[in-house]
């Protein structure tokens, strides 16, 4: 065989792939960067949802991961696709890392959603996944009417009233009702924050009277005003029950966060005869009491100093527990625990850093020890104010629990 017939080392081999041009190189880096931008924040959020003790991630994780698990899963799955695209375009290690991280995040998010869905179904909730994806905030709805229920100090305190609509499918009898106080650390927000819950309950047969109360401000504490305002609101609803088609024997008092603290404090002290309304005659105690993620002890709120709770306690009382121990005791629901109190519903998220689940369950246990019918519902992967996202599974579940308690 001649030397001329011996093949060279490269003869017959596949041609080498051409090196990517600058635009292609830039494109794959952009894809990888976008995938990373999606991957690592979502991973931190989901890690925080599972491990709330982790600094920073444990604060935001239960909020975003707990209220929006399916949104997190969609974002993570998009990151999976982009990570795989980066891997196939030549950034193998980078793309593989992003793909694994986002895949794990999507599994974690879907697991949260699955657990919350199971809890919702166990509570009898008719889950709407349309609301899950569209109800990110409060719905755009309005009350049937707004009126003033009292005017202490010459300032009108108003109430938004949501009434059940009489239909052929609903009995024509008088409706149960609940007076609801809004959240806001005793010093912010208003009754409009309750519009979603108000309209939903009314559409399901329970009237809602969402009320404003006097808010604290620097140099103007309202520890001796806001609870009395709720007593006035309860009395006004009882007196006007006939006008609005309400069952005067089934009017409850409740609230969210600080509003729940005020509602429990007002109801329990009213039962004991140790509080008077800011206007009008002393009403009958409410049929029942509701506290969504409430503060049960204002002194504990001050000591824990979580999410602005110390500032809220000081604005509300006018100072510290050392300065005004009697004020702190008077406005704390724990002080009013005794036999004969109205049946009570407490709803809290198992990730709540402000109204800690253990504190709420201990409070309920103390009520039950006095013979009070007290019920606690803990919602999985839920933080404080879990009903801010109106369509979330935790929000849908909490509304169902509240409705079943009031009907």
Coordinates of C-alpha atoms in Angstrom, one line a residue:
X1 CA 0.0 0.0 0.0
X2 CA 1.4 3.3 -1.0
X3 CA 1.9 6.1 1.5
X4 CA -0.5 8.1 -0.6
X5 CA -3.4 5.7 0.3
X6 CA -3.0 6.0 4.1
X7 CA -5.6 8.3 5.6
X8 CA -4.6 11.3 7.6
X9 CA -5.8 11.5 11.2
X10 CA -8.6 14.0 10.3
X11 CA -9.7 12.4 7.1
X12 CA -13.2 10.9 7.3
X13 CA -14.0 12.5 10.7
X14 CA -17.0 14.8 11.2
X15 CA -16.3 18.4 10.7
X16 CA -15.9 20.4 13.9
X17 CA -18.9 22.6 14.8
X18 CA -18.3 26.2 14.0
X19 CA -17.8 28.4 17.0
X20 CA -20.9 30.5 18.0
X21 CA -21.0 34.0 16.8
X22 CA -21.0 36.9 19.2
X23 CA -24.8 37.4 19.0
X24 CA -25.5 33.7 19.7
X25 CA -23.0 33.8 22.7
X26 CA -24.7 36.9 24.0
X27 CA -28.2 35.3 23.5
X28 CA -27.4 32.2 25.5
X29 CA -25.9 34.2 28.3
X30 CA -29.0 36.4 28.4
X31 CA -31.2 33.3 28.6
X32 CA -29.0 31.9 31.4
X33 CA -29.2 35.2 33.3
X34 CA -33.0 35.3 33.0
X35 CA -33.2 31.7 34.1
X36 CA -31.0 32.5 37.1
X37 CA -33.0 35.6 37.9
X38 CA -36.1 33.3 38.1
X39 CA -34.4 30.4 39.8
X40 CA -32.7 31.7 42.9
X41 CA -35.3 34.2 44.2
X42 CA -38.0 31.5 43.8
X43 CA -35.8 29.0 45.5
X44 CA -35.2 31.4 48.4
X45 CA -38.9 32.1 48.7
X46 CA -39.8 28.4 48.8
X47 CA -37.0 27.6 51.2
X48 CA -38.4 30.4 53.5
X49 CA -41.9 29.0 53.2
X50 CA -40.7 25.7 54.5
X51 CA -38.1 27.0 57.0
X52 CA -39.5 30.4 58.4
X53 CA -36.7 30.6 60.9
X54 CA -34.2 31.4 58.1
X55 CA -33.4 35.2 58.2
X56 CA -35.0 37.3 55.5
X57 CA -36.1 34.3 53.3
X58 CA -38.2 33.2 56.3
X59 CA -40.0 36.5 56.4
X60 CA -40.9 36.8 52.7
X61 CA -41.2 33.0 52.0
X62 CA -44.5 32.4 54.0
X63 CA -46.0 35.5 52.5
X64 CA -45.3 34.9 48.8
X65 CA -44.8 31.1 48.9
X66 CA -47.9 30.6 51.2
X67 CA -50.3 33.0 49.4
X68 CA -49.1 32.4 45.8
X69 CA -47.7 28.8 45.6
X70 CA -49.2 28.1 42.2
X71 CA -47.8 31.4 40.8
X72 CA -44.4 30.4 42.2
X73 CA -44.7 27.0 40.5
X74 CA -45.4 28.6 37.2
X75 CA -42.4 30.9 37.5
X76 CA -40.2 28.0 38.6
X77 CA -41.4 25.9 35.6
X78 CA -40.5 28.8 33.3
X79 CA -37.1 28.8 34.8
X80 CA -36.8 25.0 34.2
X81 CA -37.4 25.6 30.5
X82 CA -35.0 28.5 30.2
X83 CA -32.3 26.6 32.2
X84 CA -32.7 23.6 29.9
X85 CA -32.4 25.9 26.9
X86 CA -29.2 27.4 28.3
X87 CA -27.8 23.9 28.9
X88 CA -28.6 22.8 25.3
X89 CA -27.1 26.0 23.9
X90 CA -23.7 25.2 25.4
X91 CA -23.7 26.5 29.0
X92 CA -24.0 23.0 30.3
X93 CA -23.1 23.5 34.0
X94 CA -24.9 26.8 34.4
X95 CA -28.0 25.5 32.7
X96 CA -28.0 22.2 34.6
X97 CA -27.7 24.0 37.9
X98 CA -30.6 26.4 37.1
X99 CA -32.7 23.5 35.8
X100 CA -32.2 21.5 39.0
X101 CA -32.9 24.5 41.3
X102 CA -36.1 25.5 39.5
X103 CA -37.3 21.9 39.3
X104 CA -37.0 21.5 43.0
X105 CA -38.6 24.9 43.6
X106 CA -41.6 23.9 41.4
X107 CA -42.0 20.7 43.3
X108 CA -41.9 22.6 46.6
X109 CA -44.4 25.1 45.4
X110 CA -46.8 22.5 44.1
X111 CA -46.5 20.6 47.4
X112 CA -47.5 23.7 49.3
X113 CA -50.5 24.2 47.0
X114 CA -51.4 20.6 47.3
X115 CA -51.4 20.7 51.1
X116 CA -53.5 23.9 51.1
X117 CA -55.9 22.4 48.6
X118 CA -56.4 19.4 50.9
X119 CA -57.0 21.7 53.8
X120 CA -59.5 23.7 51.8
X121 CA -61.4 20.6 50.8
X122 CA -61.4 19.3 54.3
X123 CA -63.0 22.6 55.4
X124 CA -65.7 22.2 52.7
X125 CA -64.4 25.0 50.5
X126 CA -65.5 25.1 46.9
X127 CA -62.2 26.0 45.5
X128 CA -62.0 28.4 42.6
X129 CA -58.7 28.2 40.8
X130 CA -59.8 31.1 38.7
X131 CA -59.7 33.2 41.9
X132 CA -56.4 31.6 42.9
X133 CA -54.7 33.1 39.8
X134 CA -56.8 36.3 39.4
X135 CA -57.6 37.4 43.0
X136 CA -54.2 38.8 43.9
X137 CA -55.6 41.7 46.0
X138 CA -58.9 42.9 47.4
X139 CA -61.8 42.6 44.9
X140 CA -63.4 45.7 43.3
X141 CA -66.8 45.7 45.1
X142 CA -68.9 48.2 47.1
X143 CA -71.2 47.9 50.1
X144 CA -74.9 48.1 49.8
X145 CA -74.9 51.2 51.9
X146 CA -72.6 53.3 54.2
X147 CA -73.8 55.1 57.2
X148 CA -72.6 56.6 60.5
X149 CA -73.2 54.5 63.5
X150 CA -71.8 56.9 66.1
X151 CA -70.1 60.3 66.4
X152 CA -68.0 60.6 69.5
X153 CA -66.0 63.8 69.7
X154 CA -68.0 65.1 66.8
X155 CA -66.3 62.8 64.4
X156 CA -68.7 60.4 62.6
X157 CA -67.7 56.7 62.7
X158 CA -69.0 55.0 59.6
X159 CA -70.0 51.4 58.7
X160 CA -70.1 49.7 55.3
X161 CA -73.1 47.3 55.2
X162 CA -73.2 44.3 53.0
X163 CA -76.6 42.6 52.8
X164 CA -77.7 39.2 51.5
X165 CA -79.7 39.4 48.4
X166 CA -83.1 37.8 48.6
X167 CA -83.4 35.1 45.9
X168 CA -85.7 32.1 45.2
X169 CA -82.9 29.8 46.4
X170 CA -82.4 31.5 49.8
X171 CA -84.8 31.6 52.7
X172 CA -86.6 34.9 53.2
X173 CA -86.0 34.9 57.0
X174 CA -83.8 37.3 58.8
X175 CA -80.1 37.0 58.3
X176 CA -77.4 36.5 60.8
X177 CA -74.8 39.3 60.9
X178 CA -71.3 40.1 62.0
X179 CA -69.8 43.4 63.0
X180 CA -66.2 43.3 61.6
X181 CA -63.3 45.5 62.7
X182 CA -60.3 46.0 60.3
X183 CA -56.7 45.3 60.8
X184 CA -53.9 47.9 61.0
X185 CA -52.1 47.8 64.4
X186 CA -54.7 50.1 66.0
X187 CA -53.4 53.1 63.9
X188 CA -53.9 52.5 60.2
X189 CA -56.2 51.1 57.4
X190 CA -60.0 51.3 57.4
X191 CA -63.2 49.4 56.8
X192 CA -62.7 49.2 53.1
X193 CA -60.1 46.5 53.6
X194 CA -63.0 44.2 54.5
X195 CA -64.9 44.6 51.3
X196 CA -64.0 41.2 49.9
X197 CA -65.0 39.3 53.0
X198 CA -68.0 41.5 53.4
X199 CA -69.4 40.9 49.9
X200 CA -68.6 37.2 49.9
X201 CA -70.3 36.5 53.2
X202 CA -73.3 38.5 52.2
X203 CA -73.6 36.6 48.9
X204 CA -73.7 33.4 51.1
X205 CA -76.4 34.6 53.5
X206 CA -74.5 36.5 56.3
X207 CA -74.8 40.3 56.6
X208 CA -71.6 42.1 57.3
X209 CA -71.2 45.5 59.0
X210 CA -67.6 46.6 58.5
X211 CA -66.8 49.5 60.8
X212 CA -64.3 52.2 61.3
X213 CA -63.1 53.0 64.8
X214 CA -60.9 55.7 66.2
X215 CA -57.3 55.2 65.3
X216 CA -54.3 55.9 67.5
X217 CA -51.7 58.5 66.5
X218 CA -48.6 59.9 68.2
X219 CA -49.8 61.7 71.3
X220 CA -53.3 60.4 70.9
X221 CA -53.8 56.9 72.3
X222 CA -57.2 55.2 71.8
X223 CA -57.0 52.3 74.3
X224 CA -60.1 53.8 76.0
X225 CA -61.9 54.6 72.8
X226 CA -61.5 52.0 70.1
X227 CA -63.0 49.1 72.1
X228 CA -65.8 51.3 73.2
X229 CA -66.5 52.2 69.5
X230 CA -67.0 48.5 68.7
X231 CA -69.4 48.2 71.6
X232 CA -71.3 51.2 70.1
X233 CA -71.3 49.6 66.6
X234 CA -72.7 46.3 68.0
X235 CA -75.4 48.3 69.8
X236 CA -76.3 50.2 66.7
X237 CA -76.6 47.1 64.6
X238 CA -78.8 45.4 67.3
X239 CA -81.1 48.5 67.4
X240 CA -81.3 48.7 63.5
X241 CA -81.6 44.9 62.9
X242 CA -85.2 45.1 61.8
X243 CA -84.5 47.8 59.2
X244 CA -81.8 45.7 57.5
X245 CA -83.6 42.4 57.9
X246 CA -81.2 41.0 60.5
X247 CA -81.7 38.4 63.2
X248 CA -81.0 40.5 66.3
X249 CA -80.2 37.3 68.3
X250 CA -77.5 36.2 65.8
X251 CA -75.3 39.3 65.6
X252 CA -71.6 38.5 66.2
X253 CA -68.5 40.6 66.7
X254 CA -65.1 40.0 65.1
X255 CA -62.1 41.4 63.4
X256 CA -58.8 40.9 61.8
X257 CA -55.4 41.3 63.6
X258 CA -55.7 44.4 65.8
X259 CA -59.4 44.4 64.9
X260 CA -59.7 40.9 66.3
X261 CA -58.0 42.0 69.5
X262 CA -60.4 44.9 69.9
X263 CA -63.4 42.7 69.1
X264 CA -62.5 40.0 71.7
X265 CA -61.6 42.6 74.3
X266 CA -64.9 44.5 73.7
X267 CA -67.1 41.3 73.6
X268 CA -65.6 39.7 76.7
X269 CA -65.7 42.9 78.8
X270 CA -69.2 43.6 77.7
X271 CA -70.2 40.1 78.9
X272 CA -68.5 41.0 82.2
X273 CA -70.1 44.4 82.4
X274 CA -66.8 46.3 82.5
X275 CA -67.1 48.4 79.4
X276 CA -69.6 50.9 78.1
X277 CA -70.2 52.2 74.5
X278 CA -68.7 55.4 73.3
X279 CA -72.3 56.4 72.2
X280 CA -75.7 54.9 72.8
X281 CA -77.1 52.4 75.3
X282 CA -75.2 49.3 76.5
X283 CA -75.9 46.5 74.0
X284 CA -76.4 42.8 74.6
X285 CA -73.2 40.7 74.3
X286 CA -72.7 39.3 70.8
X287 CA -73.9 35.9 69.8
X288 CA -70.3 34.9 69.1
X289 CA -66.8 36.3 68.7
X290 CA -64.3 35.9 65.8
X291 CA -60.6 36.7 65.8
X292 CA -58.6 36.3 62.6
X293 CA -54.8 36.2 63.5
X294 CA -55.5 38.4 66.6
X295 CA -53.2 39.7 69.3
X296 CA -54.4 38.0 72.5
X297 CA -52.1 40.0 74.9
X298 CA -51.0 43.6 74.1
X299 CA -48.1 43.2 76.6
X300 CA -46.9 40.2 74.6
X301 CA -47.2 42.3 71.4
X302 CA -44.9 44.9 72.9
X303 CA -42.4 42.3 74.1
X304 CA -42.3 40.3 70.9
X305 CA -41.8 43.5 68.8
X306 CA -42.6 41.7 65.5
X307 CA -43.8 43.4 62.4
X308 CA -44.2 46.8 64.2
X309 CA -46.2 45.3 67.1
X310 CA -44.2 47.3 69.7
X311 CA -44.9 50.6 67.9
X312 CA -48.6 49.6 67.6
X313 CA -48.9 48.8 71.3
X314 CA -47.3 52.1 72.3
X315 CA -49.4 54.2 70.0
X316 CA -52.5 52.4 71.2
X317 CA -51.8 52.7 74.9
X318 CA -49.7 55.8 75.0
X319 CA -46.6 54.3 76.3
X320 CA -44.8 51.1 77.5
X321 CA -46.1 48.3 79.8
X322 CA -43.9 49.7 82.5
X323 CA -45.5 53.2 82.2
X324 CA -49.1 52.0 81.9
X325 CA -49.5 48.4 83.1
X326 CA -53.2 48.9 83.9
X327 CA -53.9 50.1 80.3
X328 CA -52.2 47.1 78.9
X329 CA -54.1 44.7 81.1
X330 CA -57.4 46.4 80.4
X331 CA -57.1 46.1 76.6
X332 CA -55.7 42.5 76.5
X333 CA -58.3 39.8 75.8
X334 CA -56.3 37.4 78.1
X335 CA -57.3 39.6 81.1
X336 CA -61.0 39.0 80.4
X337 CA -61.0 35.2 80.3
X338 CA -63.8 33.8 82.5
X339 CA -66.7 31.5 82.3
X340 CA -69.8 32.4 80.4
X341 CA -68.1 34.2 77.5
X342 CA -69.6 33.9 73.9
X343 CA -68.4 31.0 71.8
X344 CA -65.2 32.0 70.0
X345 CA -63.6 31.2 66.6
X346 CA -59.9 31.9 66.2
X347 CA -58.2 31.5 62.8
X348 CA -54.4 31.7 62.4
X349 CA -51.7 30.7 60.0
X350 CA -49.2 28.2 61.1
X351 CA -46.4 30.5 59.9
X352 CA -47.7 33.6 61.6
X353 CA -44.8 35.5 63.3
X354 CA -47.0 38.2 64.8
X355 CA -50.1 36.3 66.1
X356 CA -48.0 33.2 66.9
X357 CA -50.0 30.0 66.6
X358 CA -48.9 28.7 70.0
X359 CA -50.1 31.9 71.6
X360 CA -53.5 31.6 69.9
X361 CA -53.9 27.9 70.8
X362 CA -52.9 28.6 74.4
X363 CA -55.5 31.4 74.6
X364 CA -58.2 29.0 73.3
X365 CA -57.1 26.4 75.8
X366 CA -57.5 28.9 78.6
X367 CA -61.0 29.8 77.3
X368 CA -62.0 26.1 77.2
X369 CA -60.6 25.6 80.7
X370 CA -63.3 28.1 81.8
X371 CA -66.0 26.2 79.9
X372 CA -66.1 28.5 76.9
X373 CA -66.7 27.0 73.5
X374 CA -63.5 28.0 71.7
X375 CA -62.4 26.7 68.3
X376 CA -59.0 27.2 66.6
X377 CA -58.3 26.7 62.9
X378 CA -54.7 26.7 61.8
X379 CA -54.1 27.2 58.1
X380 CA -51.0 25.5 56.5
X381 CA -48.2 27.6 55.1
X382 CA -50.1 30.8 56.0
X383 CA -48.5 34.0 57.4
X384 CA -50.2 37.0 59.1
X385 CA -52.9 38.6 57.1
X386 CA -53.2 35.5 54.9
X387 CA -56.5 36.8 53.5
X388 CA -54.9 39.9 51.8
X389 CA -54.7 37.9 48.6
X390 CA -58.5 37.4 48.2
X391 CA -58.2 34.5 45.8
X392 CA -55.5 32.5 47.7
X393 CA -56.4 29.1 48.9
X394 CA -55.9 30.2 52.5
X395 CA -58.2 33.1 52.0
X396 CA -60.9 31.0 50.3
X397 CA -60.6 28.4 53.2
X398 CA -60.8 31.1 55.9
X399 CA -64.0 32.5 54.4
X400 CA -65.6 29.1 54.4
X401 CA -64.6 28.5 58.0
X402 CA -66.1 31.8 59.0
X403 CA -69.3 31.3 57.1
X404 CA -69.9 27.8 58.7
X405 CA -69.3 29.3 62.1
X406 CA -71.8 32.1 61.6
X407 CA -74.6 30.2 59.9

